[in-house]
mmCIF file of C-alpha atoms in Angstrom:
data_model
loop_
_atom_site.group_PDB
_atom_site.id
_atom_site.type_symbol
_atom_site.label_atom_id
_atom_site.label_comp_id
_atom_site.label_asym_id
_atom_site.label_seq_id
_atom_site.Cartn_x
_atom_site.Cartn_y
_atom_site.Cartn_z
ATOM 1 C CA MET D 1070 33.473 -3.238 -16.279
ATOM 2 C CA SER D 1071 32.353 -5.621 -13.248
ATOM 3 C CA ALA D 1072 28.484 -7.072 -13.614
ATOM 4 C CA PRO D 1073 26.047 -5.614 -11.081
ATOM 5 C CA PRO D 1074 25.634 -7.026 -8.097
ATOM 6 C CA ARG D 1075 22.389 -9.391 -7.834
ATOM 7 C CA LEU D 1076 19.214 -8.943 -5.705
ATOM 8 C CA SER D 1077 19.068 -12.914 -5.397
ATOM 9 C CA ASP D 1078 21.967 -13.141 -4.110
ATOM 10 C CA ARG D 1079 20.770 -10.955 -0.715
ATOM 11 C CA VAL D 1080 19.569 -12.458 2.196
ATOM 12 C CA PRO D 1081 18.061 -9.588 4.052
ATOM 13 C CA HIS D 1082 16.246 -9.863 7.498
ATOM 14 C CA VAL D 1083 14.296 -7.600 9.740
ATOM 15 C CA ALA D 1084 14.015 -8.214 13.658
ATOM 16 C CA ALA D 1085 10.468 -7.455 15.107
ATOM 17 C CA ASP D 1086 11.341 -4.673 16.672
ATOM 18 C CA GLU D 1087 12.535 -3.124 13.416
ATOM 19 C CA LEU D 1088 8.970 -4.014 11.944
ATOM 20 C CA VAL D 1089 7.285 -2.031 14.451
ATOM 21 C CA ASP D 1090 9.517 0.599 14.019
ATOM 22 C CA ALA D 1091 9.528 0.530 10.234
ATOM 23 C CA LEU D 1092 5.476 1.249 10.373
ATOM 24 C CA VAL D 1093 5.610 4.868 9.362
ATOM 25 C CA PRO D 1094 4.589 6.126 5.464
ATOM 26 C CA PRO D 1095 7.189 4.890 2.352
ATOM 27 C CA PRO D 1096 10.048 7.184 1.279
ATOM 28 C CA ARG D 1097 8.171 8.510 -1.281
ATOM 29 C CA PHE D 1098 5.404 10.298 1.014
ATOM 30 C CA ASP D 1099 7.785 12.244 3.310
ATOM 31 C CA ARG D 1100 6.843 14.870 2.314
ATOM 32 C CA VAL D 1101 3.593 14.733 1.347
ATOM 33 C CA ARG D 1102 1.028 17.257 2.898
ATOM 34 C CA PHE D 1103 -2.891 18.069 2.444
ATOM 35 C CA ASP D 1104 -1.402 21.119 0.799
ATOM 36 C CA THR D 1105 0.594 19.398 -1.352
ATOM 37 C CA TYR D 1106 -2.851 17.149 -2.881
ATOM 38 C CA VAL D 1107 -3.858 18.959 -5.821
ATOM 39 C CA PRO D 1108 -7.651 17.760 -6.651
ATOM 40 C CA ASN D 1109 -8.468 17.632 -10.182
ATOM 41 C CA PRO D 1110 -11.115 20.398 -11.177
ATOM 42 C CA ASP D 1111 -13.119 18.386 -12.484
ATOM 43 C CA GLU D 1112 -13.503 15.660 -9.511
ATOM 44 C CA PRO D 1113 -15.339 17.427 -6.729
ATOM 45 C CA SER D 1114 -14.999 14.595 -4.892
ATOM 46 C CA GLN D 1115 -10.980 15.079 -4.655
ATOM 47 C CA ALA D 1116 -11.529 18.537 -2.745
ATOM 48 C CA ALA D 1117 -14.365 17.144 -0.659
ATOM 49 C CA ALA D 1118 -11.483 14.227 0.238
ATOM 50 C CA VAL D 1119 -9.371 16.708 1.351
ATOM 51 C CA LYS D 1120 -11.846 18.513 3.296
ATOM 52 C CA ALA D 1121 -12.906 15.470 5.381
ATOM 53 C CA CYS D 1122 -9.145 13.905 6.113
ATOM 54 C CA ARG D 1123 -7.684 17.239 7.697
ATOM 55 C CA GLU D 1124 -11.206 17.338 9.570
ATOM 56 C CA PHE D 1125 -10.590 14.035 10.989
ATOM 57 C CA ALA D 1126 -6.690 14.692 11.310
ATOM 58 C CA GLU D 1127 -7.812 17.405 13.710
ATOM 59 C CA ARG D 1128 -10.445 15.264 15.438
ATOM 60 C CA VAL D 1129 -7.397 12.710 16.534
ATOM 61 C CA SER D 1130 -4.966 15.660 17.301
ATOM 62 C CA GLU D 1131 -7.299 17.281 19.653
ATOM 63 C CA GLY D 1132 -8.485 14.226 21.677
ATOM 64 C CA GLY D 1133 -5.214 13.604 22.106
ATOM 65 C CA GLY D 1134 -4.776 10.195 24.430
ATOM 66 C CA GLU D 1135 -7.863 10.334 25.965
ATOM 67 C CA GLY D 1136 -9.461 7.652 23.525
ATOM 68 C CA TRP D 1137 -12.011 8.206 20.870
ATOM 69 C CA LEU D 1138 -15.377 8.146 23.087
ATOM 70 C CA GLY D 1139 -13.505 11.213 25.560
ATOM 71 C CA ARG D 1140 -13.322 13.067 22.270
ATOM 72 C CA LEU D 1141 -16.971 12.203 21.234
ATOM 73 C CA PHE D 1142 -18.608 13.075 24.341
ATOM 74 C CA LYS D 1143 -16.026 16.461 24.825
ATOM 75 C CA ARG D 1144 -16.654 17.533 21.241
ATOM 76 C CA SER D 1145 -20.073 19.208 21.208
ATOM 77 C CA GLY D 1146 -21.689 19.118 17.882
ATOM 78 C CA GLN D 1147 -19.855 16.339 16.947
ATOM 79 C CA ASP D 1148 -22.267 13.175 17.449
ATOM 80 C CA ASP D 1149 -22.087 11.756 13.930
ATOM 81 C CA ALA D 1150 -17.766 11.580 14.408
ATOM 82 C CA LYS D 1151 -16.655 8.080 13.803
ATOM 83 C CA PRO D 1152 -12.803 7.199 14.888
ATOM 84 C CA GLY D 1153 -12.569 5.380 11.511
ATOM 85 C CA LEU D 1154 -11.755 7.517 7.814
ATOM 86 C CA TYR D 1155 -12.121 5.201 5.275
ATOM 87 C CA LEU D 1156 -10.774 6.458 1.715
ATOM 88 C CA ASP D 1157 -12.755 4.354 -1.103
ATOM 89 C CA GLY D 1158 -11.820 4.942 -4.861
ATOM 90 C CA GLY D 1159 -9.659 3.098 -7.653
ATOM 91 C CA PHE D 1160 -6.219 3.634 -8.449
ATOM 92 C CA GLY D 1161 -3.485 6.075 -8.673
ATOM 93 C CA VAL D 1162 -6.367 9.450 -7.329
ATOM 94 C CA GLY D 1163 -4.150 10.152 -4.405
ATOM 95 C CA LYS D 1164 -5.882 8.017 -1.879
ATOM 96 C CA THR D 1165 -2.052 7.226 -0.433
ATOM 97 C CA HIS D 1166 -1.233 10.864 -0.467
ATOM 98 C CA LEU D 1167 -4.771 11.729 1.820
ATOM 99 C CA LEU D 1168 -3.344 8.646 3.666
ATOM 100 C CA ALA D 1169 0.380 10.317 4.524
ATOM 101 C CA SER D 1170 -1.204 13.381 5.008
ATOM 102 C CA ILE D 1171 -3.256 12.545 7.995
ATOM 103 C CA TRP D 1172 -0.398 10.114 9.697
ATOM 104 C CA HIS D 1173 1.974 13.628 9.272
ATOM 105 C CA ALA D 1174 -0.431 15.607 10.459
ATOM 106 C CA VAL D 1175 -1.460 13.769 13.701
ATOM 107 C CA PRO D 1176 0.715 14.059 16.959
ATOM 108 C CA GLY D 1177 2.720 10.208 17.628
ATOM 109 C CA PRO D 1178 2.697 7.969 19.120
ATOM 110 C CA LYS D 1179 0.938 6.618 15.275
ATOM 111 C CA ALA D 1180 1.784 4.180 13.017
ATOM 112 C CA TYR D 1181 1.351 3.575 8.934
ATOM 113 C CA GLY D 1182 1.406 0.358 7.423
ATOM 114 C CA THR D 1183 -0.001 -1.365 4.899
ATOM 115 C CA PHE D 1184 -2.596 -4.481 5.282
ATOM 116 C CA VAL D 1185 0.203 -6.887 4.607
ATOM 117 C CA GLU D 1186 2.517 -5.677 6.576
ATOM 118 C CA LEU D 1187 0.363 -5.243 9.515
ATOM 119 C CA THR D 1188 -0.603 -9.194 8.529
ATOM 120 C CA ASN D 1189 3.307 -9.434 8.686
ATOM 121 C CA LEU D 1190 3.599 -7.928 11.962
ATOM 122 C CA VAL D 1191 0.765 -10.056 13.871
ATOM 123 C CA GLY D 1192 2.654 -13.120 12.248
ATOM 124 C CA ALA D 1193 6.077 -12.244 13.734
ATOM 125 C CA LEU D 1194 4.843 -10.867 17.028
ATOM 126 C CA GLY D 1195 1.990 -12.579 17.308
ATOM 127 C CA PHE D 1196 -1.742 -10.593 17.981
ATOM 128 C CA GLY D 1197 -1.235 -9.925 22.188
ATOM 129 C CA GLU D 1198 2.146 -8.392 21.132
ATOM 130 C CA THR D 1199 0.908 -6.693 18.182
ATOM 131 C CA VAL D 1200 -2.599 -5.317 20.370
ATOM 132 C CA ARG D 1201 -0.337 -4.690 22.975
ATOM 133 C CA ARG D 1202 2.142 -2.526 20.728
ATOM 134 C CA LEU D 1203 0.041 -0.358 19.458
ATOM 135 C CA SER D 1204 -2.807 0.475 21.805
ATOM 136 C CA SER D 1205 -1.051 3.397 23.121
ATOM 137 C CA HIS D 1206 -0.866 5.283 19.610
ATOM 138 C CA ARG D 1207 -3.232 8.107 18.846
ATOM 139 C CA LEU D 1208 -3.620 6.742 15.163
ATOM 140 C CA LEU D 1209 -3.062 3.557 12.798
ATOM 141 C CA ALA D 1210 -3.043 4.608 9.275
ATOM 142 C CA ILE D 1211 -3.893 1.351 6.796
ATOM 143 C CA ASP D 1212 -2.958 1.440 2.581
ATOM 144 C CA GLU D 1213 -4.440 -1.080 0.811
ATOM 145 C CA PHE D 1214 -6.811 -2.590 2.876
ATOM 146 C CA GLU D 1215 -7.652 -5.913 0.835
ATOM 147 C CA LEU D 1216 -10.511 -8.215 1.082
ATOM 148 C CA ASP D 1217 -9.340 -10.895 -0.601
ATOM 149 C CA ASP D 1218 -8.441 -13.473 1.640
ATOM 150 C CA PRO D 1219 -11.359 -13.838 4.280
ATOM 151 C CA GLY D 1220 -8.136 -14.835 7.162
ATOM 152 C CA ASP D 1221 -6.553 -12.543 6.911
ATOM 153 C CA THR D 1222 -9.620 -9.652 6.533
ATOM 154 C CA MET D 1223 -11.140 -11.169 9.623
ATOM 155 C CA LEU D 1224 -7.328 -10.931 12.001
ATOM 156 C CA VAL D 1225 -7.252 -7.029 10.673
ATOM 157 C CA THR D 1226 -10.494 -6.738 11.845
ATOM 158 C CA ARG D 1227 -9.920 -7.920 15.095
ATOM 159 C CA LEU D 1228 -7.145 -6.154 15.029
ATOM 160 C CA ILE D 1229 -9.034 -2.784 14.257
ATOM 161 C CA LYS D 1230 -11.942 -3.829 16.816
ATOM 162 C CA GLU D 1231 -9.411 -4.185 20.276
ATOM 163 C CA LEU D 1232 -7.713 -1.229 18.787
ATOM 164 C CA THR D 1233 -10.497 1.008 19.006
ATOM 165 C CA ALA D 1234 -11.530 -0.034 21.991
ATOM 166 C CA ALA D 1235 -8.561 0.836 23.237
ATOM 167 C CA GLY D 1236 -9.063 4.093 22.143
ATOM 168 C CA VAL D 1237 -7.036 4.149 18.391
ATOM 169 C CA SER D 1238 -8.299 5.907 15.694
ATOM 170 C CA ILE D 1239 -7.890 4.393 12.583
ATOM 171 C CA ALA D 1240 -7.546 5.829 8.844
ATOM 172 C CA ALA D 1241 -7.584 3.208 5.762
ATOM 173 C CA THR D 1242 -7.845 3.020 2.078
ATOM 174 C CA SER D 1243 -9.037 0.527 -0.149
ATOM 175 C CA ASN D 1244 -9.554 0.197 -4.084
ATOM 176 C CA THR D 1245 -11.912 0.392 -6.511
ATOM 177 C CA LEU D 1246 -11.657 -2.227 -9.745
ATOM 178 C CA PRO D 1247 -11.387 -0.109 -12.744
ATOM 179 C CA ASP D 1248 -14.282 -1.555 -14.118
ATOM 180 C CA LYS D 1249 -16.437 -1.089 -11.026
ATOM 181 C CA LEU D 1250 -16.239 2.462 -11.063
ATOM 182 C CA GLY D 1251 -19.798 2.664 -12.199
ATOM 183 C CA GLU D 1252 -21.343 1.180 -10.092
ATOM 184 C CA GLY D 1253 -20.673 3.788 -6.995
ATOM 185 C CA ARG D 1254 -19.684 2.680 -4.090
ATOM 186 C CA PHE D 1255 -18.232 -1.209 -4.987
ATOM 187 C CA ALA D 1256 -15.400 -0.971 -2.532
ATOM 188 C CA ALA D 1257 -16.672 0.816 0.513
ATOM 189 C CA ALA D 1258 -19.875 -2.035 0.269
ATOM 190 C CA ASP D 1259 -17.363 -4.803 0.147
ATOM 191 C CA PHE D 1260 -15.821 -3.365 2.932
ATOM 192 C CA LEU D 1261 -18.012 -2.269 5.203
ATOM 193 C CA ARG D 1262 -19.671 -5.570 4.485
ATOM 194 C CA GLU D 1263 -15.896 -7.645 5.491
ATOM 195 C CA ILE D 1264 -15.417 -5.568 8.944
ATOM 196 C CA GLN D 1265 -19.116 -6.219 10.249
ATOM 197 C CA SER D 1266 -19.524 -5.370 13.501
ATOM 198 C CA MET D 1267 -16.909 -2.520 12.735
ATOM 199 C CA SER D 1268 -18.589 -0.333 9.764
ATOM 200 C CA ALA D 1269 -20.586 1.682 12.190
ATOM 201 C CA LYS D 1270 -17.125 3.171 12.828
ATOM 202 C CA PHE D 1271 -16.476 4.300 9.760
ATOM 203 C CA THR D 1272 -16.872 6.782 7.839
ATOM 204 C CA VAL D 1273 -16.759 6.528 4.045
ATOM 205 C CA VAL D 1274 -15.101 9.444 1.747
ATOM 206 C CA ARG D 1275 -15.341 8.547 -1.959
ATOM 207 C CA VAL D 1276 -12.439 9.404 -4.309
ATOM 208 C CA ASP D 1277 -13.243 9.968 -7.761
ATOM 209 C CA GLY D 1278 -11.054 10.038 -10.908
ATOM 210 C CA PRO D 1279 -8.337 8.520 -12.951
ATOM 211 C CA ASP D 1280 -5.284 6.944 -12.362
ATOM 212 C CA TYR D 1281 -2.848 9.767 -12.240
ATOM 213 C CA ARG D 1282 0.004 7.389 -13.099
ATOM 214 C CA HIS D 1283 -0.910 7.078 -16.074
ATOM 215 C CA ARG D 1284 -3.013 10.435 -16.711
ATOM 216 C CA GLY D 1285 -1.503 12.299 -19.875
ATOM 217 C CA LEU D 1286 1.601 9.440 -20.342
ATOM 218 C CA PRO D 1287 2.581 7.315 -22.565
ATOM 219 C CA ASP D 1288 2.678 3.584 -22.051
ATOM 220 C CA ALA D 1289 5.102 1.440 -20.703
ATOM 221 C CA PRO D 1290 8.567 1.601 -22.581
ATOM 222 C CA PRO D 1291 8.925 -1.995 -24.699
ATOM 223 C CA PRO D 1292 11.284 -4.093 -23.197
ATOM 224 C CA MET D 1293 14.914 -3.908 -24.145
ATOM 225 C CA ALA D 1294 16.690 -6.106 -25.690
ATOM 226 C CA ASP D 1295 19.228 -8.497 -23.143
ATOM 227 C CA GLU D 1296 22.481 -6.634 -24.177
ATOM 228 C CA GLU D 1297 21.069 -3.140 -23.781
ATOM 229 C CA LEU D 1298 19.673 -4.054 -20.256
ATOM 230 C CA VAL D 1299 23.300 -5.461 -19.337
ATOM 231 C CA ALA D 1300 24.780 -2.241 -20.289
ATOM 232 C CA LYS D 1301 22.266 -0.155 -18.495
ATOM 233 C CA SER D 1302 22.693 -2.215 -15.129
ATOM 234 C CA GLU D 1303 26.527 -1.289 -15.398
ATOM 235 C CA SER D 1304 26.299 2.376 -16.192
ATOM 236 C CA THR D 1305 23.847 2.724 -13.207
ATOM 237 C CA PRO D 1306 25.495 2.963 -10.387
ATOM 238 C CA GLY D 1307 23.969 1.468 -7.594
ATOM 239 C CA SER D 1308 21.884 -1.344 -9.926
ATOM 240 C CA THR D 1309 21.041 -4.692 -9.853
ATOM 241 C CA LEU D 1310 20.650 -7.052 -12.393
ATOM 242 C CA ASP D 1311 18.326 -10.523 -12.188
ATOM 243 C CA ASP D 1312 17.329 -13.091 -13.889
ATOM 244 C CA PHE D 1313 13.869 -12.988 -13.916
ATOM 245 C CA ALA D 1314 13.459 -16.709 -13.067
ATOM 246 C CA ASP D 1315 16.189 -16.233 -9.919
ATOM 247 C CA LEU D 1316 14.871 -13.528 -9.053
ATOM 248 C CA CYS D 1317 11.718 -15.463 -8.347
ATOM 249 C CA GLU D 1318 13.379 -18.275 -6.368
ATOM 250 C CA ALA D 1319 15.019 -15.781 -4.215
ATOM 251 C CA LEU D 1320 11.802 -14.569 -2.765
ATOM 252 C CA ALA D 1321 10.660 -17.583 -2.100
ATOM 253 C CA ARG D 1322 13.440 -18.308 0.618
ATOM 254 C CA ILE D 1323 12.534 -14.442 2.017
ATOM 255 C CA HIS D 1324 9.865 -13.399 4.303
ATOM 256 C CA PRO D 1325 7.616 -10.699 2.672
ATOM 257 C CA SER D 1326 8.431 -8.531 6.078
ATOM 258 C CA SER D 1327 11.764 -7.770 4.679
ATOM 259 C CA TYR D 1328 11.243 -7.048 0.717
ATOM 260 C CA GLY D 1329 11.447 -3.897 1.511
ATOM 261 C CA ARG D 1330 14.832 -4.294 3.568
ATOM 262 C CA LEU D 1331 15.814 -6.619 0.247
ATOM 263 C CA VAL D 1332 15.907 -3.262 -2.056
ATOM 264 C CA ASP D 1333 17.072 -0.793 0.367
ATOM 265 C CA GLY D 1334 20.247 1.318 -0.946
ATOM 266 C CA VAL D 1335 19.368 -0.033 -4.593
ATOM 267 C CA THR D 1336 19.169 2.760 -7.219
ATOM 268 C CA ALA D 1337 17.834 0.629 -10.412
ATOM 269 C CA VAL D 1338 16.285 -2.598 -10.308
ATOM 270 C CA HIS D 1339 17.488 -4.839 -14.315
ATOM 271 C CA LEU D 1340 15.123 -8.012 -14.547
ATOM 272 C CA ARG D 1341 16.167 -10.276 -17.632
ATOM 273 C CA GLY D 1342 13.949 -12.083 -19.217
ATOM 274 C CA VAL D 1343 10.608 -11.674 -17.473
ATOM 275 C CA ARG D 1344 8.078 -13.734 -18.521
ATOM 276 C CA PRO D 1345 4.252 -14.348 -16.701
ATOM 277 C CA ALA D 1346 4.233 -15.259 -13.124
ATOM 278 C CA PRO D 1347 4.062 -19.100 -13.649
ATOM 279 C CA ASP D 1348 1.759 -19.946 -10.599
ATOM 280 C CA GLN D 1349 -0.690 -17.001 -8.048
ATOM 281 C CA ALA D 1350 2.480 -17.438 -5.084
ATOM 282 C CA VAL D 1351 5.143 -16.653 -7.613
ATOM 283 C CA ALA D 1352 2.691 -13.283 -8.567
ATOM 284 C CA LEU D 1353 2.121 -12.508 -4.970
ATOM 285 C CA ARG D 1354 5.674 -12.305 -3.996
ATOM 286 C CA LEU D 1355 6.058 -10.203 -7.269
ATOM 287 C CA VAL D 1356 2.902 -7.665 -6.085
ATOM 288 C CA ALA D 1357 4.918 -7.308 -2.971
ATOM 289 C CA LEU D 1358 7.976 -6.744 -4.486
ATOM 290 C CA GLY D 1359 6.286 -4.324 -6.805
ATOM 291 C CA ASP D 1360 4.943 -2.064 -4.049
ATOM 292 C CA ARG D 1361 8.253 -2.560 -2.301
ATOM 293 C CA LEU D 1362 9.730 -1.110 -5.517
ATOM 294 C CA TYR D 1363 7.078 1.874 -5.497
ATOM 295 C CA ASP D 1364 7.474 3.165 -2.013
ATOM 296 C CA ARG D 1365 10.725 3.751 -2.992
ATOM 297 C CA ASP D 1366 10.496 4.773 -6.374
ATOM 298 C CA ILE D 1367 13.094 2.726 -7.865
ATOM 299 C CA PRO D 1368 13.024 2.500 -11.342
ATOM 300 C CA VAL D 1369 12.832 -1.023 -13.258
ATOM 301 C CA ALA D 1370 14.240 -2.007 -16.296
ATOM 302 C CA VAL D 1371 13.349 -5.255 -18.361
ATOM 303 C CA SER D 1372 14.361 -7.430 -20.971
ATOM 304 C CA GLY D 1373 11.527 -10.512 -22.283
ATOM 305 C CA GLU D 1374 8.289 -9.596 -21.612
ATOM 306 C CA PRO D 1375 6.498 -6.157 -20.943
ATOM 307 C CA LEU D 1376 5.573 -5.303 -17.269
ATOM 308 C CA SER D 1377 1.949 -5.665 -18.013
ATOM 309 C CA GLU D 1378 2.177 -8.498 -19.191
ATOM 310 C CA LEU D 1379 3.243 -10.229 -16.078
ATOM 311 C CA PHE D 1380 -0.116 -11.752 -14.480
ATOM 312 C CA THR D 1381 -2.209 -14.044 -16.487
ATOM 313 C CA ALA D 1382 -5.621 -13.431 -18.356
ATOM 314 C CA GLU D 1383 -6.327 -16.129 -15.707
ATOM 315 C CA MET D 1384 -4.960 -14.587 -12.935
ATOM 316 C CA LEU D 1385 -6.453 -11.357 -14.254
ATOM 317 C CA ARG D 1386 -10.233 -13.128 -13.831
ATOM 318 C CA GLY D 1387 -9.751 -14.783 -10.341
ATOM 319 C CA GLY D 1388 -10.129 -13.334 -6.864
ATOM 320 C CA TYR D 1389 -6.515 -11.347 -6.801
ATOM 321 C CA ARG D 1390 -7.055 -8.828 -9.684
ATOM 322 C CA LYS D 1391 -7.812 -6.137 -7.816
ATOM 323 C CA LYS D 1392 -4.009 -6.311 -5.971
ATOM 324 C CA TYR D 1393 -2.190 -7.341 -9.716
ATOM 325 C CA LEU D 1394 -4.310 -4.716 -11.287
ATOM 326 C CA ARG D 1395 -2.384 -2.322 -8.281
ATOM 327 C CA ALA D 1396 0.502 -4.011 -9.294
ATOM 328 C CA VAL D 1397 0.741 -3.215 -13.119
ATOM 329 C CA SER D 1398 -0.041 -0.215 -12.003
ATOM 330 C CA ARG D 1399 3.114 0.472 -10.073
ATOM 331 C CA LEU D 1400 5.203 -1.209 -12.387
ATOM 332 C CA VAL D 1401 4.466 0.282 -15.043
ATOM 333 C CA ALA D 1402 5.222 3.788 -13.773
ATOM 334 C CA LEU D 1403 8.525 2.795 -12.374
ATOM 335 C CA SER D 1404 9.292 1.237 -16.190
ATOM 336 C CA ARG D 1405 8.959 4.945 -17.254
#
């Protein structure tokens, strides 16, 4: 039996026009709608969030191409309506489900992307061209708004300012750290402070609850022996098999905007000899790859160290902690 192909040997390329066309929800959210979100009865904020997101989507849809100021003046009794909606909450409470549901409910033109995908788009097209291409949209949905890189935060803040001035409505999500959930709107306060003058244009909606990815589920399976991992990869059509170190080197040669193309068509990823990321640069690339695997619901199997040990204790104490914890949550779910 021939060995499975390696991700490390792929050289994906995505043209700038494809980056714009690809601004849609990940495949795993193709069928989500407000009606498919099942609120936790123990968390009343979830049902309230569904209601707020429905109302926001209706408001954006009814506004047509008039811009948000036109919508506000046209609809009496809606003086408190804002062009932005921010979903605040911890990992795995369904914020992305709600964000994708908003996107599905609003007629086009519209765009959906993660914070990182937007910064990649600006890097590929330039700021002015990005604004030009997105200014005709009714809605821009931004998943996983990140506050750990001041330069990128200000870049996307400026993008939001230009787009809302052009009449585009914005919906965004971010995450509260698990150990900050008891402190109220920690992430929301950070978000509103970081986007400064834009903060008055966002309505904050809280979504509380435990991480559904680990609700009542077992821990991640232990790593396989190398021989077992190879056998599993060989018996799984469409799978890949990589030495972890080789894949880390390959990711350094590929722009993160192409990681989605890298795993297109793959049914399962097998990583041999997993070890904690040696530095922040490698760790952040692994986060980006993990997000694309999660978007496509591609299972992951490993030998070596468990995926929960992918990031060192020092990394988890640093500025990218939120990003690393999200990646662990997603990768552990995929490893089941």
